[in-house]
mmCIF file of C-alpha atoms in Angstrom:
data_model
loop_
_atom_site.group_PDB
_atom_site.id
_atom_site.type_symbol
_atom_site.label_atom_id
_atom_site.label_comp_id
_atom_site.label_asym_id
_atom_site.label_seq_id
_atom_site.Cartn_x
_atom_site.Cartn_y
_atom_site.Cartn_z
ATOM 1 C CA MET A 1 304.785 174.366 -51.123
ATOM 2 C CA SER A 2 301.703 176.414 -51.503
ATOM 3 C CA SER A 3 300.731 174.767 -54.779
ATOM 4 C CA THR A 4 301.237 171.285 -53.295
ATOM 5 C CA SER A 5 299.175 172.033 -50.255
ATOM 6 C CA SER A 6 296.430 173.611 -52.337
ATOM 7 C CA SER A 7 296.228 170.518 -54.616
ATOM 8 C CA SER A 8 296.158 168.191 -51.683
ATOM 9 C CA ASN A 9 293.418 170.193 -50.066
ATOM 10 C CA ARG A 10 291.491 170.097 -53.302
ATOM 11 C CA HIS A 11 291.471 166.266 -53.476
ATOM 12 C CA ALA A 12 291.030 165.685 -49.719
ATOM 13 C CA PRO A 13 287.528 164.785 -48.645
ATOM 14 C CA SER A 14 285.682 167.491 -46.776
ATOM 15 C CA SER A 15 284.890 166.836 -43.147
ATOM 16 C CA ARG A 16 281.608 168.626 -43.453
ATOM 17 C CA PRO A 17 278.646 166.640 -44.784
ATOM 18 C CA GLN A 18 277.609 167.716 -48.213
ATOM 19 C CA ARG A 19 273.977 168.099 -49.190
ATOM 20 C CA LEU A 20 274.068 166.343 -52.535
ATOM 21 C CA THR A 21 270.304 166.568 -52.861
ATOM 22 C CA THR A 22 270.498 170.320 -53.444
ATOM 23 C CA ILE A 23 272.849 169.968 -56.425
ATOM 24 C CA THR A 24 271.014 170.493 -59.650
ATOM 25 C CA SER A 25 271.830 170.519 -63.295
ATOM 26 C CA ASN A 26 274.181 173.433 -64.129
ATOM 27 C CA PHE A 27 275.407 172.739 -67.662
ATOM 28 C CA ALA A 28 274.787 176.358 -68.672
ATOM 29 C CA GLY A 29 276.429 177.762 -65.533
ATOM 30 C CA GLY A 30 279.823 177.670 -63.907
ATOM 31 C CA ASN A 31 280.989 174.086 -63.092
ATOM 32 C CA GLY A 32 278.683 172.129 -65.396
ATOM 33 C CA THR A 33 277.918 169.286 -62.974
ATOM 34 C CA VAL A 34 274.788 167.134 -62.578
ATOM 35 C CA ASN A 35 273.530 164.649 -60.117
ATOM 36 C CA CYS A 36 274.162 161.017 -60.968
ATOM 37 C CA LEU A 37 270.920 158.954 -61.158
ATOM 38 C CA GLY A 38 272.717 155.963 -59.568
ATOM 39 C CA CYS A 39 275.097 157.144 -56.863
ATOM 40 C CA ASN A 40 273.673 160.641 -56.491
ATOM 41 C CA ARG A 41 277.122 162.277 -56.705
ATOM 42 C CA ALA A 42 277.928 165.472 -58.453
ATOM 43 C CA MET A 43 279.661 164.603 -61.667
ATOM 44 C CA VAL A 44 280.329 165.558 -65.279
ATOM 45 C CA PRO A 45 278.999 162.804 -67.566
ATOM 46 C CA ARG A 46 281.422 161.003 -69.813
ATOM 47 C CA VAL A 47 280.203 160.314 -73.416
ATOM 48 C CA VAL A 48 280.644 156.805 -74.809
ATOM 49 C CA THR A 49 281.060 156.773 -78.590
ATOM 50 C CA TYR A 50 281.083 154.033 -81.211
ATOM 51 C CA TYR A 51 282.948 154.844 -84.464
ATOM 52 C CA GLY A 52 282.564 158.501 -83.694
ATOM 53 C CA GLN A 53 278.818 158.298 -82.952
ATOM 54 C CA PRO A 54 277.701 159.123 -79.321
ATOM 55 C CA LEU A 55 275.824 156.320 -77.733
ATOM 56 C CA ARG A 56 275.292 157.417 -74.156
ATOM 57 C CA SER A 57 276.723 159.360 -71.290
ATOM 58 C CA VAL A 58 277.757 157.593 -68.107
ATOM 59 C CA CYS A 59 278.800 158.548 -64.573
ATOM 60 C CA PRO A 60 282.604 158.436 -64.120
ATOM 61 C CA PHE A 61 282.184 157.166 -60.594
ATOM 62 C CA CYS A 62 279.670 154.285 -60.748
ATOM 63 C CA GLY A 63 279.274 153.864 -64.499
ATOM 64 C CA ALA A 64 275.502 154.324 -64.424
ATOM 65 C CA THR A 65 273.925 155.591 -67.655
ATOM 66 C CA PHE A 66 272.930 159.232 -67.386
ATOM 67 C CA MET A 67 271.459 159.790 -70.840
ATOM 68 C CA LYS A 68 271.073 157.777 -74.074
ATOM 69 C CA PHE A 69 271.515 159.389 -77.504
ATOM 70 C CA SER A 70 269.224 158.312 -80.255
ATOM 71 C CA SER A 71 270.661 157.139 -83.548
ATOM 72 C CA GLY A 72 269.817 158.575 -86.942
ATOM 73 C CA LEU A 73 267.273 155.891 -87.607
ATOM 74 C CA GLN A 74 265.614 156.465 -84.286
ATOM 75 C CA ARG A 75 265.451 160.181 -84.948
ATOM 76 C CA LEU A 76 263.855 159.406 -88.325
ATOM 77 C CA LEU A 77 261.298 157.044 -86.820
ATOM 78 C CA ARG A 78 260.478 159.564 -84.120
ATOM 79 C CA HIS A 79 258.790 161.730 -86.678
ATOM 80 C CA PHE A 80 256.354 158.848 -87.296
ATOM 81 C CA GLN A 81 255.492 158.525 -83.614
ATOM 82 C CA THR A 82 253.532 160.720 -81.229
ATOM 83 C CA ARG A 83 252.935 160.770 -77.522
ATOM 84 C CA SER A 84 249.492 162.265 -77.837
ATOM 85 C CA LEU A 85 246.849 159.659 -78.631
ATOM 86 C CA SER A 86 244.017 160.812 -80.874
ATOM 87 C CA PHE A 87 241.307 159.262 -83.084
ATOM 88 C CA SER A 88 241.650 162.160 -85.609
ATOM 89 C CA ALA A 89 243.485 160.009 -88.134
ATOM 90 C CA PHE A 90 240.846 157.284 -87.736
ATOM 91 C CA LYS A 91 238.127 159.814 -88.416
ATOM 92 C CA TRP A 92 239.853 161.010 -91.585
ATOM 93 C CA LEU A 93 240.445 157.444 -92.832
ATOM 94 C CA THR A 94 236.801 156.553 -92.077
ATOM 95 C CA LEU A 95 235.638 159.661 -93.943
ATOM 96 C CA ALA A 96 237.773 158.684 -96.999
ATOM 97 C CA THR A 97 236.331 155.180 -96.857
ATOM 98 C CA LEU A 98 232.775 156.555 -96.880
ATOM 99 C CA CYS A 99 233.577 158.928 -99.704
ATOM 100 C CA PHE A 100 234.962 156.076 -101.873
ATOM 101 C CA GLY A 101 231.978 153.915 -100.949
ATOM 102 C CA LEU A 102 229.590 156.700 -101.890
ATOM 103 C CA LEU A 103 231.488 157.164 -105.170
ATOM 104 C CA GLY A 104 231.081 153.426 -105.902
ATOM 105 C CA ALA A 105 227.389 153.559 -105.166
ATOM 106 C CA VAL A 106 226.872 156.599 -107.381
ATOM 107 C CA SER A 107 228.929 155.005 -110.200
ATOM 108 C CA ASP A 108 226.724 151.915 -110.088
ATOM 109 C CA TRP A 109 223.557 154.001 -109.983
ATOM 110 C CA VAL A 110 224.466 156.444 -112.743
ATOM 111 C CA LYS A 111 226.343 153.809 -114.797
ATOM 112 C CA LEU A 112 229.734 155.626 -114.828
ATOM 113 C CA PRO A 113 232.796 154.105 -116.511
ATOM 114 C CA VAL A 114 234.127 150.825 -115.134
ATOM 115 C CA ASN A 115 237.458 152.445 -114.156
ATOM 116 C CA ILE A 116 235.707 154.784 -111.699
ATOM 117 C CA SER A 117 233.964 151.817 -110.100
ATOM 118 C CA LEU A 118 237.243 149.991 -109.784
ATOM 119 C CA TYR A 119 238.957 152.988 -108.225
ATOM 120 C CA ALA A 120 236.061 153.370 -105.816
ATOM 121 C CA ALA A 121 236.160 149.718 -104.832
ATOM 122 C CA PHE A 122 239.955 149.736 -104.270
ATOM 123 C CA GLY A 123 239.753 152.951 -102.360
ATOM 124 C CA THR A 124 236.928 151.688 -100.181
ATOM 125 C CA ILE A 125 238.780 148.474 -99.351
ATOM 126 C CA GLY A 126 242.173 150.142 -98.882
ATOM 127 C CA PHE A 127 241.087 153.054 -96.720
ATOM 128 C CA GLY A 128 238.737 150.735 -94.789
ATOM 129 C CA LEU A 129 241.624 148.421 -93.910
ATOM 130 C CA MET A 130 243.802 151.400 -92.920
ATOM 131 C CA ALA A 131 240.935 152.754 -90.751
ATOM 132 C CA LEU A 132 240.687 149.401 -89.007
ATOM 133 C CA ALA A 133 244.464 149.298 -88.570
ATOM 134 C CA GLU A 134 244.456 152.829 -87.107
ATOM 135 C CA LEU A 135 241.642 151.893 -84.676
ATOM 136 C CA PHE A 136 243.629 148.789 -83.651
ATOM 137 C CA VAL A 137 246.784 150.805 -83.107
ATOM 138 C CA GLN A 138 245.017 153.493 -81.045
ATOM 139 C CA CYS A 139 243.278 150.852 -78.886
ATOM 140 C CA VAL A 140 246.562 149.069 -78.171
ATOM 141 C CA GLU A 141 248.399 152.295 -77.404
ATOM 142 C CA ARG A 142 245.540 153.604 -75.203
ATOM 143 C CA MET A 143 245.378 150.295 -73.263
ATOM 144 C CA ALA A 144 249.155 150.391 -72.698
ATOM 145 C CA ALA A 145 249.044 153.986 -71.546
ATOM 146 C CA LYS A 146 246.121 153.369 -69.239
ATOM 147 C CA LEU A 147 247.928 150.420 -67.613
ATOM 148 C CA CYS A 148 251.237 152.325 -67.522
ATOM 149 C CA HIS A 149 252.940 149.674 -69.688
ATOM 150 C CA GLU A 150 255.291 149.885 -72.639
ATOM 151 C CA SER A 151 253.360 149.265 -75.829
ATOM 152 C CA ASN A 152 256.365 147.477 -77.334
ATOM 153 C CA TYR A 153 255.541 144.421 -75.232
ATOM 154 C CA TYR A 154 252.009 144.414 -76.548
ATOM 155 C CA TRP A 155 253.212 144.577 -80.158
ATOM 156 C CA ALA A 156 255.693 141.815 -79.544
ATOM 157 C CA GLY A 157 252.928 139.669 -78.066
ATOM 158 C CA PHE A 158 250.615 140.323 -81.017
ATOM 159 C CA THR A 159 253.435 139.486 -83.416
ATOM 160 C CA ALA A 160 254.045 136.215 -81.620
ATOM 161 C CA ILE A 161 250.380 135.355 -81.677
ATOM 162 C CA ALA A 162 250.165 136.136 -85.419
ATOM 163 C CA ILE A 163 253.168 133.908 -86.158
ATOM 164 C CA ILE A 164 251.823 131.012 -84.072
ATOM 165 C CA SER A 165 248.372 131.378 -85.670
ATOM 166 C CA ALA A 166 249.844 131.438 -89.165
ATOM 167 C CA ASN A 167 251.812 128.225 -88.383
ATOM 168 C CA GLN A 168 248.760 126.499 -87.002
ATOM 169 C CA ASN A 169 246.387 127.627 -89.765
ATOM 170 C CA HIS A 170 247.970 128.400 -93.120
ATOM 171 C CA ASP A 171 244.702 129.893 -94.414
ATOM 172 C CA LEU A 172 245.318 132.933 -92.176
ATOM 173 C CA VAL A 173 248.629 133.814 -93.755
ATOM 174 C CA ASN A 174 247.087 135.933 -96.568
ATOM 175 C CA ASN A 175 244.807 137.762 -94.154
ATOM 176 C CA LEU A 176 247.662 138.458 -91.739
ATOM 177 C CA LEU A 177 249.893 139.671 -94.524
ATOM 178 C CA LEU A 178 247.090 141.939 -95.854
ATOM 179 C CA PHE A 179 246.505 143.445 -92.364
ATOM 180 C CA SER A 180 250.245 143.901 -91.839
ATOM 181 C CA LEU A 181 250.450 145.734 -95.148
ATOM 182 C CA ALA A 182 247.565 147.923 -94.051
ATOM 183 C CA LEU A 183 249.366 148.664 -90.779
ATOM 184 C CA LEU A 184 252.531 149.553 -92.667
ATOM 185 C CA ILE A 185 250.811 151.859 -95.187
ATOM 186 C CA ARG A 186 248.774 153.388 -92.372
ATOM 187 C CA GLY A 187 251.998 154.125 -90.472
ATOM 188 C CA LEU A 188 253.572 155.778 -93.496
ATOM 189 C CA ILE A 189 250.549 157.969 -94.232
ATOM 190 C CA VAL A 190 249.751 158.996 -90.669
ATOM 191 C CA GLY A 191 253.474 159.444 -89.842
ATOM 192 C CA SER A 192 254.066 161.566 -92.910
ATOM 193 C CA VAL A 193 251.106 163.767 -92.082
ATOM 194 C CA ARG A 194 252.275 164.192 -88.468
ATOM 195 C CA ALA A 195 255.829 164.882 -89.560
ATOM 196 C CA LEU A 196 254.723 167.568 -92.053
ATOM 197 C CA SER A 197 252.357 169.167 -89.608
ATOM 198 C CA GLY A 198 255.092 169.169 -86.919
ATOM 199 C CA SER A 199 257.659 170.725 -89.262
ATOM 200 C CA LYS A 200 255.180 173.451 -90.284
ATOM 201 C CA SER A 201 254.305 174.256 -86.671
ATOM 202 C CA TYR A 202 258.040 174.317 -85.784
ATOM 203 C CA ARG A 203 258.671 176.792 -88.614
ATOM 204 C CA ALA A 204 255.768 178.926 -87.564
#
């Protein structure tokens, strides 16, 4: 009888009002409960999986999403992204462009081999395009951050504008493809440098 009464008392609602606002995350402590972001009830999140991979955790009472788990691809791409906006990469790309341009001018003046002139020309054009791409990316990200918007909408809008412009004027296709390639190579270079610097700082 005592066990039955204790279990019934456990599930019966308390007559006293509970201050749910004072309940905080306690995963490392005793009961491991958190506040639901939807119904504000104390709960233990339930994990939703797909073929063994965790997708998100939800509230067992209202079904609201408590936390989303990033996939392997998202974790990989996160190394190529940063929340801190800086023109340092643009400065380095601009410096590389000036160095290759100076090398081309010196090769023409001193009459160096043709291969050096070609390398200088390709380096000036390539790093110059990547510097412009980095400047464009930083301007878009800074504008989105200043207006408190998601930058993904801006990039989707620019992509739509580029596709419409290419359909209207086929002469712009090559230029758009070249600039897109510069954006891609710029992302790989800058992201690799950030990922390596982040891993070194983490080890240190």
